Amino acid sequence: MTHIQPTQIQPLSEADLPGVAEIYAHYVTESVATFDETPLDTEAWRLKAAAIAEAGLPFLVAKEGDQVLGFAYCGRYRPKPAYRHTVEDTIYLSPGATGRGLGRRLLGELISRASEAGARQMIAVIADGGDPASLKLHAAFGFAEAGRLRSVGFKHGRWIDTILYQLELG
C-alpha cells in the first residue's frame, strides 16, 4: 500500500529552489503567463528569494514530501518609497498539480502573511493569454479589476495585454 503524503504549504527553503526553477521554466518556455523569455536558474531564484526575505515578505511553496508542486511570493510592487505598503503577488503551479485547490491554498496563505508583514494593498498583474484560471482565482479572494494595459508584452509571436487586479489588505 502506497502512503500518499499530504500537501504542505510552508516557507521556501534552499532545497526547494530547483523545484521552483523547474516550475517557472515551464511557464517561461510554454506560455505567456510570464513575460520572461529565458528561464531563471537556481542561483537567480536564490537571489530573488533573499531579496524577498530581506524585505520581510513571504515566499511559500506547496510540497508533497520533497516535491515542490507550486509556489507563491510577493515582492514590492514598485521600488519608489511611497509604494512600500503595496505588494505584487506571483503564483505558479506545476502543470500536473493544477485543479487540486493548491492555488487557492497558496494565495490564501500568501494574503494572510503579506497582511501580517504590513502590506496594505496587493496587486496582481495577470497576462491575458486566454486562460482565465488566474483571474478566477484572484476574483475568488476579492481582488477587483483595476485596469488593463493593452499590448504591453510581446511573446511567442503575439501582443499580450495585462490585467491589473487589486485587493485591500488588513
CSV table of N, CA and C in Angstrom, one decimal:
chain,number,residue,atom,x,y,z
A,1,MET,N,0.8,-1.2,0.0
A,1,MET,CA,0.0,0.0,0.0
A,1,MET,C,0.9,1.3,0.0
A,2,THR,N,0.6,2.2,-0.9
A,2,THR,CA,1.4,3.4,-1.0
A,2,THR,C,0.8,4.4,-0.1
A,3,HIS,N,1.7,5.1,0.6
A,3,HIS,CA,1.3,6.2,1.5
A,3,HIS,C,1.4,7.5,0.8
A,4,ILE,N,0.3,8.2,0.7
A,4,ILE,CA,0.2,9.5,0.0
A,4,ILE,C,0.5,10.6,1.0
A,5,GLN,N,1.5,11.4,0.8
A,5,GLN,CA,1.8,12.4,1.7
A,5,GLN,C,0.9,13.6,1.5
A,6,PRO,N,0.4,14.2,2.6
A,6,PRO,CA,-0.4,15.4,2.4
A,6,PRO,C,0.4,16.6,1.9
A,7,THR,N,-0.3,17.5,1.2
A,7,THR,CA,0.4,18.7,0.6
A,7,THR,C,0.5,19.7,1.8
A,8,GLN,N,1.7,20.2,1.9
A,8,GLN,CA,2.0,21.2,2.9
A,8,GLN,C,2.3,22.5,2.3
A,9,ILE,N,1.8,23.6,2.9
A,9,ILE,CA,2.1,24.9,2.4
A,9,ILE,C,3.1,25.5,3.5
A,10,GLN,N,4.3,25.8,3.1
A,10,GLN,CA,5.4,26.2,4.0
A,10,GLN,C,6.3,27.2,3.4
A,11,PRO,N,7.1,27.9,4.2
A,11,PRO,CA,8.1,28.9,3.7
A,11,PRO,C,9.1,28.1,2.8
A,12,LEU,N,9.6,28.8,1.8
A,12,LEU,CA,10.6,28.3,0.9
A,12,LEU,C,11.9,28.0,1.7
A,13,SER,N,12.5,26.9,1.3
A,13,SER,CA,13.8,26.5,1.8
A,13,SER,C,14.8,26.4,0.7
A,14,GLU,N,16.1,26.4,1.0
A,14,GLU,CA,17.1,26.3,0.0
A,14,GLU,C,16.9,25.1,-0.9
A,15,ALA,N,16.4,24.0,-0.3
A,15,ALA,CA,16.2,22.7,-1.1
A,15,ALA,C,15.1,22.8,-2.1
A,16,ASP,N,14.2,23.8,-1.9
A,16,ASP,CA,13.1,24.0,-2.8
A,16,ASP,C,13.4,24.7,-4.1
A,17,LEU,N,14.6,25.4,-4.1
A,17,LEU,CA,14.9,26.3,-5.3
A,17,LEU,C,14.9,25.6,-6.6
A,18,PRO,N,15.5,24.4,-6.7
A,18,PRO,CA,15.5,23.7,-8.0
A,18,PRO,C,14.0,23.4,-8.5
A,19,GLY,N,13.2,23.0,-7.6
A,19,GLY,CA,11.8,22.8,-8.0
A,19,GLY,C,11.1,24.0,-8.4
A,20,VAL,N,11.3,25.1,-7.7
A,20,VAL,CA,10.8,26.4,-8.1
A,20,VAL,C,11.2,26.8,-9.5
A,21,ALA,N,12.6,26.7,-9.8
A,21,ALA,CA,13.1,27.0,-11.1
A,21,ALA,C,12.5,26.1,-12.2
A,22,GLU,N,12.3,24.9,-11.9
A,22,GLU,CA,11.7,23.9,-12.9
A,22,GLU,C,10.3,24.3,-13.2
A,23,ILE,N,9.5,24.6,-12.2
A,23,ILE,CA,8.1,25.0,-12.5
A,23,ILE,C,8.1,26.3,-13.3
A,24,TYR,N,8.8,27.3,-12.9
A,24,TYR,CA,8.8,28.6,-13.6
A,24,TYR,C,9.3,28.4,-15.0
A,25,ALA,N,10.3,27.6,-15.2
A,25,ALA,CA,10.9,27.4,-16.6
A,25,ALA,C,9.8,26.9,-17.6
A,26,HIS,N,8.9,26.1,-17.1
A,26,HIS,CA,7.8,25.6,-17.9
A,26,HIS,C,6.9,26.8,-18.4
A,27,TYR,N,6.6,27.7,-17.5
A,27,TYR,CA,5.8,28.9,-17.9
A,27,TYR,C,6.5,29.9,-18.8
A,28,VAL,N,7.8,30.0,-18.6
A,28,VAL,CA,8.7,30.8,-19.4
A,28,VAL,C,8.7,30.3,-20.9
A,29,THR,N,8.9,29.0,-21.0
A,29,THR,CA,9.0,28.5,-22.4
A,29,THR,C,7.7,28.1,-23.1
A,30,GLU,N,6.7,27.8,-22.3
A,30,GLU,CA,5.5,27.2,-22.9
A,30,GLU,C,4.2,28.1,-22.8
A,31,SER,N,4.4,29.3,-22.2
A,31,SER,CA,3.2,30.1,-22.0
A,31,SER,C,3.5,31.6,-22.1
A,32,VAL,N,2.5,32.4,-22.0
A,32,VAL,CA,2.6,33.9,-21.9
A,32,VAL,C,2.3,34.4,-20.5
A,33,ALA,N,2.2,33.4,-19.5
A,33,ALA,CA,1.9,33.8,-18.1
A,33,ALA,C,2.9,34.7,-17.5
A,34,THR,N,4.2,34.5,-18.0
A,34,THR,CA,5.2,35.4,-17.5
A,34,THR,C,5.8,36.1,-18.8
A,35,PHE,N,6.3,37.3,-18.6
A,35,PHE,CA,7.0,37.9,-19.8
A,35,PHE,C,8.5,37.7,-19.8
A,36,ASP,N,9.0,36.9,-18.9
A,36,ASP,CA,10.4,36.4,-19.0
A,36,ASP,C,10.4,35.6,-20.3
A,37,GLU,N,11.6,35.6,-21.0
A,37,GLU,CA,11.8,34.8,-22.2
A,37,GLU,C,12.9,33.8,-22.0
A,38,THR,N,13.6,33.9,-20.9
A,38,THR,CA,14.7,32.9,-20.6
A,38,THR,C,14.4,32.5,-19.2
A,39,PRO,N,14.4,31.1,-18.9
A,39,PRO,CA,14.2,30.6,-17.6
A,39,PRO,C,15.3,31.1,-16.6
A,40,LEU,N,14.9,31.3,-15.4
A,40,LEU,CA,15.9,31.7,-14.3
A,40,LEU,C,16.5,30.5,-13.8
A,41,ASP,N,17.8,30.5,-13.5
A,41,ASP,CA,18.4,29.3,-12.9
A,41,ASP,C,18.3,29.4,-11.4
A,42,THR,N,18.8,28.3,-10.8
A,42,THR,CA,18.6,28.2,-9.3
A,42,THR,C,19.3,29.4,-8.6
A,43,GLU,N,20.4,29.8,-9.1
A,43,GLU,CA,21.1,31.0,-8.4
A,43,GLU,C,20.3,32.2,-8.5
A,44,ALA,N,19.7,32.5,-9.7
A,44,ALA,CA,18.8,33.7,-9.8
A,44,ALA,C,17.6,33.6,-8.8
A,45,TRP,N,17.1,32.4,-8.6
A,45,TRP,CA,16.0,32.2,-7.7
A,45,TRP,C,16.5,32.4,-6.2
A,46,ARG,N,17.7,32.0,-6.0
A,46,ARG,CA,18.3,32.2,-4.6
A,46,ARG,C,18.4,33.7,-4.3
A,47,LEU,N,18.9,34.5,-5.3
A,47,LEU,CA,19.0,35.9,-5.1
A,47,LEU,C,17.6,36.6,-4.9
A,48,LYS,N,16.6,36.2,-5.8
A,48,LYS,CA,15.3,36.7,-5.7
A,48,LYS,C,14.7,36.4,-4.3
A,49,ALA,N,14.8,35.1,-3.9
A,49,ALA,CA,14.3,34.7,-2.6
A,49,ALA,C,14.9,35.5,-1.4
A,50,ALA,N,16.2,35.8,-1.5
A,50,ALA,CA,16.9,36.5,-0.5
A,50,ALA,C,16.4,38.0,-0.4
A,51,ALA,N,16.2,38.6,-1.6
A,51,ALA,CA,15.6,39.9,-1.6
A,51,ALA,C,14.2,40.0,-1.0
A,52,ILE,N,13.4,39.0,-1.3
A,52,ILE,CA,12.0,38.9,-0.7
A,52,ILE,C,12.1,38.8,0.8
A,53,ALA,N,13.0,37.9,1.3
A,53,ALA,CA,13.1,37.7,2.7
A,53,ALA,C,13.7,38.9,3.4
A,54,GLU,N,14.6,39.6,2.7
A,54,GLU,CA,15.2,40.8,3.3
A,54,GLU,C,14.1,41.9,3.5
A,55,ALA,N,13.1,41.9,2.5
A,55,ALA,CA,12.0,42.9,2.6
A,55,ALA,C,11.0,42.5,3.6
A,56,GLY,N,11.1,41.3,4.2
A,56,GLY,CA,10.2,40.8,5.2
A,56,GLY,C,8.9,40.3,4.6
A,57,LEU,N,9.0,39.8,3.4
A,57,LEU,CA,7.8,39.3,2.7
A,57,LEU,C,7.8,37.8,2.5
A,58,PRO,N,6.6,37.2,2.3
A,58,PRO,CA,6.6,35.8,2.3
A,58,PRO,C,6.9,35.2,0.9
A,59,PHE,N,7.5,34.0,0.9
A,59,PHE,CA,7.8,33.2,-0.3
A,59,PHE,C,7.4,31.8,0.2
A,60,LEU,N,6.3,31.2,-0.4
A,60,LEU,CA,5.8,30.0,0.1
A,60,LEU,C,5.9,28.9,-1.0
A,61,VAL,N,5.9,27.7,-0.6
A,61,VAL,CA,5.9,26.5,-1.5
A,61,VAL,C,4.8,25.6,-1.1
A,62,ALA,N,4.2,24.9,-2.1
A,62,ALA,CA,3.3,23.8,-1.8
A,62,ALA,C,4.1,22.5,-2.1
A,63,LYS,N,4.2,21.6,-1.1
A,63,LYS,CA,5.0,20.4,-1.3
A,63,LYS,C,4.3,19.2,-0.8
A,64,GLU,N,4.6,18.1,-1.5
A,64,GLU,CA,4.3,16.7,-1.1
A,64,GLU,C,5.6,16.0,-0.9
A,65,GLY,N,6.0,15.7,0.3
A,65,GLY,CA,7.3,15.2,0.6
A,65,GLY,C,8.3,16.2,0.2
A,66,ASP,N,9.3,15.8,-0.7
A,66,ASP,CA,10.3,16.7,-1.2
A,66,ASP,C,9.9,17.3,-2.5
A,67,GLN,N,8.8,17.0,-3.1
A,67,GLN,CA,8.4,17.6,-4.4
A,67,GLN,C,7.7,18.9,-4.3
A,68,VAL,N,8.2,19.9,-4.9
A,68,VAL,CA,7.6,21.2,-5.0
A,68,VAL,C,6.5,21.2,-6.1
A,69,LEU,N,5.2,21.4,-5.7
A,69,LEU,CA,4.1,21.4,-6.6
A,69,LEU,C,3.7,22.8,-7.0
A,70,GLY,N,4.1,23.8,-6.3
A,70,GLY,CA,3.8,25.2,-6.6
A,70,GLY,C,4.5,26.1,-5.7
A,71,PHE,N,4.4,27.4,-6.1
A,71,PHE,CA,5.0,28.4,-5.2
A,71,PHE,C,4.2,29.7,-5.4
A,72,ALA,N,4.4,30.6,-4.3
A,72,ALA,CA,3.8,31.9,-4.4
A,72,ALA,C,4.6,32.8,-3.5
A,73,TYR,N,4.8,34.0,-4.0
A,73,TYR,CA,5.5,35.0,-3.2
A,73,TYR,C,5.0,36.4,-3.5
A,74,CYS,N,5.3,37.3,-2.7
A,74,CYS,CA,5.1,38.7,-3.0
A,74,CYS,C,6.3,39.5,-2.9
A,75,GLY,N,6.4,40.5,-3.7
A,75,GLY,CA,7.5,41.4,-3.7
A,75,GLY,C,7.0,42.9,-3.7
A,76,ARG,N,7.8,43.8,-3.6
A,76,ARG,CA,7.4,45.2,-3.6
A,76,ARG,C,6.8,45.5,-5.0
A,77,TYR,N,5.7,46.2,-5.0
A,77,TYR,CA,5.0,46.5,-6.3
A,77,TYR,C,5.9,47.4,-7.2
A,78,ARG,N,6.5,48.4,-6.6
A,78,ARG,CA,7.4,49.3,-7.3
A,78,ARG,C,8.5,49.7,-6.4
A,79,PRO,N,9.6,50.1,-6.9
A,79,PRO,CA,10.8,50.4,-6.0
A,79,PRO,C,10.7,51.7,-5.2
A,80,LYS,N,9.9,52.7,-5.7
A,80,LYS,CA,9.9,54.0,-5.0
A,80,LYS,C,9.3,53.9,-3.6
A,81,PRO,N,9.8,54.7,-2.7
A,81,PRO,CA,9.5,54.5,-1.3
A,81,PRO,C,8.0,54.6,-1.0
A,82,ALA,N,7.3,55.5,-1.6
A,82,ALA,CA,5.8,55.6,-1.3
A,82,ALA,C,5.0,54.4,-1.6
A,83,TYR,N,5.6,53.5,-2.4
A,83,TYR,CA,4.9,52.2,-2.7
A,83,TYR,C,5.1,51.1,-1.7
A,84,ARG,N,5.8,51.4,-0.6
A,84,ARG,CA,6.3,50.4,0.3
A,84,ARG,C,5.2,49.6,1.0
A,85,HIS,N,4.0,50.0,1.0
A,85,HIS,CA,2.9,49.2,1.6
A,85,HIS,C,2.1,48.5,0.6
A,86,THR,N,2.6,48.5,-0.7
A,86,THR,CA,1.9,47.8,-1.7
A,86,THR,C,2.8,46.7,-2.3
A,87,VAL,N,2.2,45.5,-2.4
A,87,VAL,CA,3.0,44.3,-2.9
A,87,VAL,C,2.3,43.7,-4.1
A,88,GLU,N,3.1,43.0,-4.9
A,88,GLU,CA,2.6,42.3,-6.1
A,88,GLU,C,2.8,40.8,-5.8
A,89,ASP,N,1.7,40.1,-6.1
A,89,ASP,CA,1.8,38.6,-5.9
A,89,ASP,C,2.2,37.9,-7.1
A,90,THR,N,2.8,36.7,-6.9
A,90,THR,CA,3.2,35.8,-8.0
A,90,THR,C,2.9,34.4,-7.5
A,91,ILE,N,2.2,33.7,-8.4
A,91,ILE,CA,1.9,32.3,-8.1
A,91,ILE,C,1.9,31.4,-9.3
A,92,TYR,N,2.6,30.2,-9.1
A,92,TYR,CA,2.7,29.3,-10.2
A,92,TYR,C,2.5,27.9,-9.6
A,93,LEU,N,1.9,27.0,-10.4
A,93,LEU,CA,1.7,25.6,-10.0
A,93,LEU,C,2.4,24.7,-11.1
A,94,SER,N,2.9,23.6,-10.6
A,94,SER,CA,3.4,22.6,-11.6
A,94,SER,C,2.2,22.2,-12.5
A,95,PRO,N,2.5,22.1,-13.8
A,95,PRO,CA,1.4,21.7,-14.7
A,95,PRO,C,0.6,20.5,-14.2
A,96,GLY,N,1.2,19.5,-13.6
A,96,GLY,CA,0.5,18.3,-13.1
A,96,GLY,C,-0.2,18.5,-11.8
A,97,ALA,N,-0.1,19.7,-11.2
A,97,ALA,CA,-0.7,19.9,-9.9
A,97,ALA,C,-1.9,20.9,-10.0
A,98,THR,N,-2.3,21.3,-11.1
A,98,THR,CA,-3.4,22.2,-11.3
A,98,THR,C,-4.8,21.5,-11.0
A,99,GLY,N,-5.8,22.3,-10.6
A,99,GLY,CA,-7.1,21.7,-10.4
A,99,GLY,C,-7.3,21.0,-9.1
A,100,ARG,N,-6.4,21.2,-8.2
A,100,ARG,CA,-6.4,20.4,-6.9
A,100,ARG,C,-6.6,21.4,-5.7
A,101,GLY,N,-6.8,22.7,-6.0
A,101,GLY,CA,-7.0,23.6,-4.9
A,101,GLY,C,-5.7,24.2,-4.3
A,102,LEU,N,-4.6,23.8,-4.9
A,102,LEU,CA,-3.3,24.3,-4.4
A,102,LEU,C,-3.1,25.8,-4.6
A,103,GLY,N,-3.6,26.3,-5.7
A,103,GLY,CA,-3.5,27.8,-5.9
A,103,GLY,C,-4.3,28.5,-4.9
A,104,ARG,N,-5.5,28.0,-4.6
A,104,ARG,CA,-6.3,28.7,-3.5
A,104,ARG,C,-5.6,28.6,-2.2
A,105,ARG,N,-5.0,27.5,-1.8
A,105,ARG,CA,-4.3,27.4,-0.5
A,105,ARG,C,-3.1,28.3,-0.5
A,106,LEU,N,-2.3,28.3,-1.6
A,106,LEU,CA,-1.1,29.2,-1.6
A,106,LEU,C,-1.5,30.7,-1.5
A,107,LEU,N,-2.5,31.1,-2.3
A,107,LEU,CA,-2.9,32.5,-2.3
A,107,LEU,C,-3.5,32.9,-1.0
A,108,GLY,N,-4.3,32.1,-0.4
A,108,GLY,CA,-4.9,32.4,0.9
A,108,GLY,C,-3.8,32.6,2.0
A,109,GLU,N,-2.8,31.7,2.0
A,109,GLU,CA,-1.7,31.9,3.0
A,109,GLU,C,-0.9,33.1,2.6
A,110,LEU,N,-0.6,33.3,1.4
A,110,LEU,CA,0.2,34.5,0.9
A,110,LEU,C,-0.5,35.8,1.4
A,111,ILE,N,-1.8,35.9,1.2
A,111,ILE,CA,-2.5,37.1,1.6
A,111,ILE,C,-2.4,37.3,3.1
A,112,SER,N,-2.6,36.2,3.8
A,112,SER,CA,-2.5,36.3,5.3
A,112,SER,C,-1.1,36.8,5.7
A,113,ARG,N,-0.1,36.2,5.2
A,113,ARG,CA,1.3,36.5,5.6
A,113,ARG,C,1.7,37.9,5.1
A,114,ALA,N,1.2,38.3,4.0
A,114,ALA,CA,1.5,39.7,3.5
A,114,ALA,C,0.9,40.7,4.4
A,115,SER,N,-0.4,40.5,4.8
A,115,SER,CA,-1.0,41.4,5.8
A,115,SER,C,-0.2,41.5,7.1
A,116,GLU,N,0.2,40.3,7.6
A,116,GLU,CA,1.0,40.3,8.8
A,116,GLU,C,2.3,41.0,8.7
A,117,ALA,N,2.8,41.1,7.4
A,117,ALA,CA,4.1,41.8,7.2
A,117,ALA,C,3.9,43.3,7.0
A,118,GLY,N,2.6,43.7,7.1
A,118,GLY,CA,2.4,45.2,7.0
A,118,GLY,C,1.9,45.7,5.6
A,119,ALA,N,1.7,44.8,4.7
A,119,ALA,CA,1.3,45.2,3.3
A,119,ALA,C,-0.2,45.7,3.5
A,120,ARG,N,-0.5,46.7,2.7
A,120,ARG,CA,-1.9,47.3,2.8
A,120,ARG,C,-2.6,47.0,1.5
A,121,GLN,N,-1.9,46.9,0.4
A,121,GLN,CA,-2.6,46.6,-0.9
A,121,GLN,C,-1.8,45.5,-1.6
A,122,MET,N,-2.5,44.6,-2.3
A,122,MET,CA,-1.8,43.5,-3.1
A,122,MET,C,-2.3,43.7,-4.5
A,123,ILE,N,-1.4,43.7,-5.4
A,123,ILE,CA,-1.6,43.9,-6.8
A,123,ILE,C,-1.3,42.6,-7.5
A,124,ALA,N,-2.2,42.2,-8.4
A,124,ALA,CA,-1.9,41.0,-9.3
A,124,ALA,C,-1.8,41.6,-10.7
A,125,VAL,N,-0.7,41.3,-11.4
A,125,VAL,CA,-0.5,41.7,-12.8
A,125,VAL,C,-0.7,40.4,-13.6
A,126,ILE,N,-1.8,40.2,-14.3
A,126,ILE,CA,-2.1,38.9,-14.9
A,126,ILE,C,-2.1,39.1,-16.4
A,127,ALA,N,-1.3,38.3,-17.1
A,127,ALA,CA,-1.2,38.3,-18.5
A,127,ALA,C,-2.5,37.7,-19.1
A,128,ASP,N,-3.1,38.4,-20.0
A,128,ASP,CA,-4.4,38.0,-20.6
A,128,ASP,C,-4.1,37.1,-21.8
A,129,GLY,N,-3.7,35.8,-21.5
A,129,GLY,CA,-3.2,34.9,-22.5
A,129,GLY,C,-4.3,33.9,-22.9
A,130,GLY,N,-5.5,34.1,-22.5
A,130,GLY,CA,-6.6,33.2,-22.9
A,130,GLY,C,-7.0,32.2,-21.8
A,131,ASP,N,-6.2,32.0,-20.8
A,131,ASP,CA,-6.5,31.1,-19.7
A,131,ASP,C,-7.0,31.9,-18.5
A,132,PRO,N,-8.3,31.7,-18.2
A,132,PRO,CA,-8.9,32.5,-17.1
A,132,PRO,C,-8.6,32.0,-15.7
A,133,ALA,N,-7.9,31.0,-15.5
A,133,ALA,CA,-7.7,30.4,-14.2
A,133,ALA,C,-7.2,31.4,-13.1
A,134,SER,N,-6.1,32.2,-13.5
A,134,SER,CA,-5.6,33.1,-12.5
A,134,SER,C,-6.6,34.3,-12.2
A,135,LEU,N,-7.3,34.7,-13.2
A,135,LEU,CA,-8.3,35.7,-13.0
A,135,LEU,C,-9.4,35.2,-12.0
A,136,LYS,N,-9.8,34.0,-12.2
A,136,LYS,CA,-10.9,33.4,-11.4
A,136,LYS,C,-10.4,33.2,-10.0
A,137,LEU,N,-9.1,32.7,-9.8
A,137,LEU,CA,-8.5,32.5,-8.5
A,137,LEU,C,-8.5,33.8,-7.7
A,138,HIS,N,-8.0,34.9,-8.4
A,138,HIS,CA,-7.9,36.2,-7.7
A,138,HIS,C,-9.2,36.7,-7.3
A,139,ALA,N,-10.2,36.6,-8.3
A,139,ALA,CA,-11.5,37.1,-8.0
A,139,ALA,C,-12.2,36.4,-6.8
A,140,ALA,N,-11.9,35.1,-6.7
A,140,ALA,CA,-12.4,34.4,-5.5
A,140,ALA,C,-12.0,34.9,-4.2
A,141,PHE,N,-10.8,35.6,-4.2
A,141,PHE,CA,-10.3,36.2,-2.9
A,141,PHE,C,-10.7,37.6,-2.8
A,142,GLY,N,-11.5,38.1,-3.7
A,142,GLY,CA,-12.0,39.5,-3.6
A,142,GLY,C,-11.2,40.5,-4.3
A,143,PHE,N,-10.2,40.1,-5.1
A,143,PHE,CA,-9.5,41.0,-6.0
A,143,PHE,C,-10.4,41.6,-7.0
A,144,ALA,N,-10.3,42.9,-7.2
A,144,ALA,CA,-11.2,43.6,-8.2
A,144,ALA,C,-10.3,44.1,-9.4
A,145,GLU,N,-10.8,44.1,-10.6
A,145,GLU,CA,-10.1,44.6,-11.7
A,145,GLU,C,-9.9,46.1,-11.5
A,146,ALA,N,-8.6,46.5,-11.7
A,146,ALA,CA,-8.2,47.9,-11.5
A,146,ALA,C,-7.8,48.5,-12.8
A,147,GLY,N,-7.7,47.7,-13.9
A,147,GLY,CA,-7.3,48.3,-15.2
A,147,GLY,C,-6.7,47.2,-16.1
A,148,ARG,N,-6.5,47.7,-17.3
A,148,ARG,CA,-5.9,46.8,-18.4
A,148,ARG,C,-4.9,47.6,-19.1
A,149,LEU,N,-3.7,47.0,-19.3
A,149,LEU,CA,-2.7,47.6,-20.1
A,149,LEU,C,-2.6,46.8,-21.4
A,150,ARG,N,-2.9,47.5,-22.5
A,150,ARG,CA,-3.1,46.8,-23.8
A,150,ARG,C,-1.7,46.7,-24.5
A,151,SER,N,-1.5,45.5,-25.0
A,151,SER,CA,-0.4,45.1,-25.9
A,151,SER,C,0.9,45.6,-25.3
A,152,VAL,N,1.1,45.3,-24.0
A,152,VAL,CA,2.4,45.7,-23.3
A,152,VAL,C,3.5,44.7,-23.4
A,153,GLY,N,3.1,43.4,-23.7
A,153,GLY,CA,4.1,42.4,-23.8
A,153,GLY,C,4.0,41.7,-25.2
A,154,PHE,N,5.1,41.3,-25.7
A,154,PHE,CA,5.2,40.6,-27.0
A,154,PHE,C,6.0,39.3,-26.8
A,155,LYS,N,5.3,38.2,-26.9
A,155,LYS,CA,5.9,36.9,-26.6
A,155,LYS,C,5.2,35.8,-27.5
A,156,HIS,N,6.0,34.9,-27.9
A,156,HIS,CA,5.5,33.8,-28.8
A,156,HIS,C,4.8,34.3,-30.0
A,157,GLY,N,5.3,35.5,-30.6
A,157,GLY,CA,4.7,36.0,-31.8
A,157,GLY,C,3.4,36.7,-31.7
A,158,ARG,N,3.1,37.1,-30.5
A,158,ARG,CA,1.8,37.9,-30.3
A,158,ARG,C,1.9,38.9,-29.2
A,159,TRP,N,1.0,39.9,-29.4
A,159,TRP,CA,0.9,41.0,-28.3
A,159,TRP,C,0.0,40.6,-27.2
A,160,ILE,N,0.4,40.9,-26.0
A,160,ILE,CA,-0.4,40.4,-24.9
A,160,ILE,C,-0.7,41.6,-24.0
A,161,ASP,N,-2.0,41.7,-23.5
A,161,ASP,CA,-2.4,42.6,-22.5
A,161,ASP,C,-2.1,42.1,-21.1
A,162,THR,N,-2.1,43.0,-20.2
A,162,THR,CA,-2.1,42.6,-18.8
A,162,THR,C,-3.3,43.2,-18.1
A,163,ILE,N,-3.8,42.5,-17.2
A,163,ILE,CA,-5.0,42.9,-16.4
A,163,ILE,C,-4.5,43.1,-14.9
A,164,LEU,N,-4.7,44.3,-14.4
A,164,LEU,CA,-4.3,44.6,-13.0
A,164,LEU,C,-5.5,44.3,-12.1
A,165,TYR,N,-5.3,43.5,-11.1
A,165,TYR,CA,-6.2,43.2,-10.1
A,165,TYR,C,-5.7,43.8,-8.7
A,166,GLN,N,-6.6,44.2,-7.9
A,166,GLN,CA,-6.1,44.8,-6.6
A,166,GLN,C,-7.0,44.3,-5.5
A,167,LEU,N,-6.3,44.1,-4.3
A,167,LEU,CA,-7.0,43.7,-3.1
A,167,LEU,C,-6.5,44.5,-1.9
A,168,GLU,N,-7.4,45.1,-1.2
A,168,GLU,CA,-7.1,45.8,0.0
A,168,GLU,C,-6.8,44.8,1.1
A,169,LEU,N,-5.7,45.0,1.8
A,169,LEU,CA,-5.4,44.0,2.9
A,169,LEU,C,-5.6,44.7,4.3
A,170,GLY,N,-5.5,43.9,5.3
A,170,GLY,CA,-5.6,44.5,6.7
A,170,GLY,C,-6.9,45.1,7.0
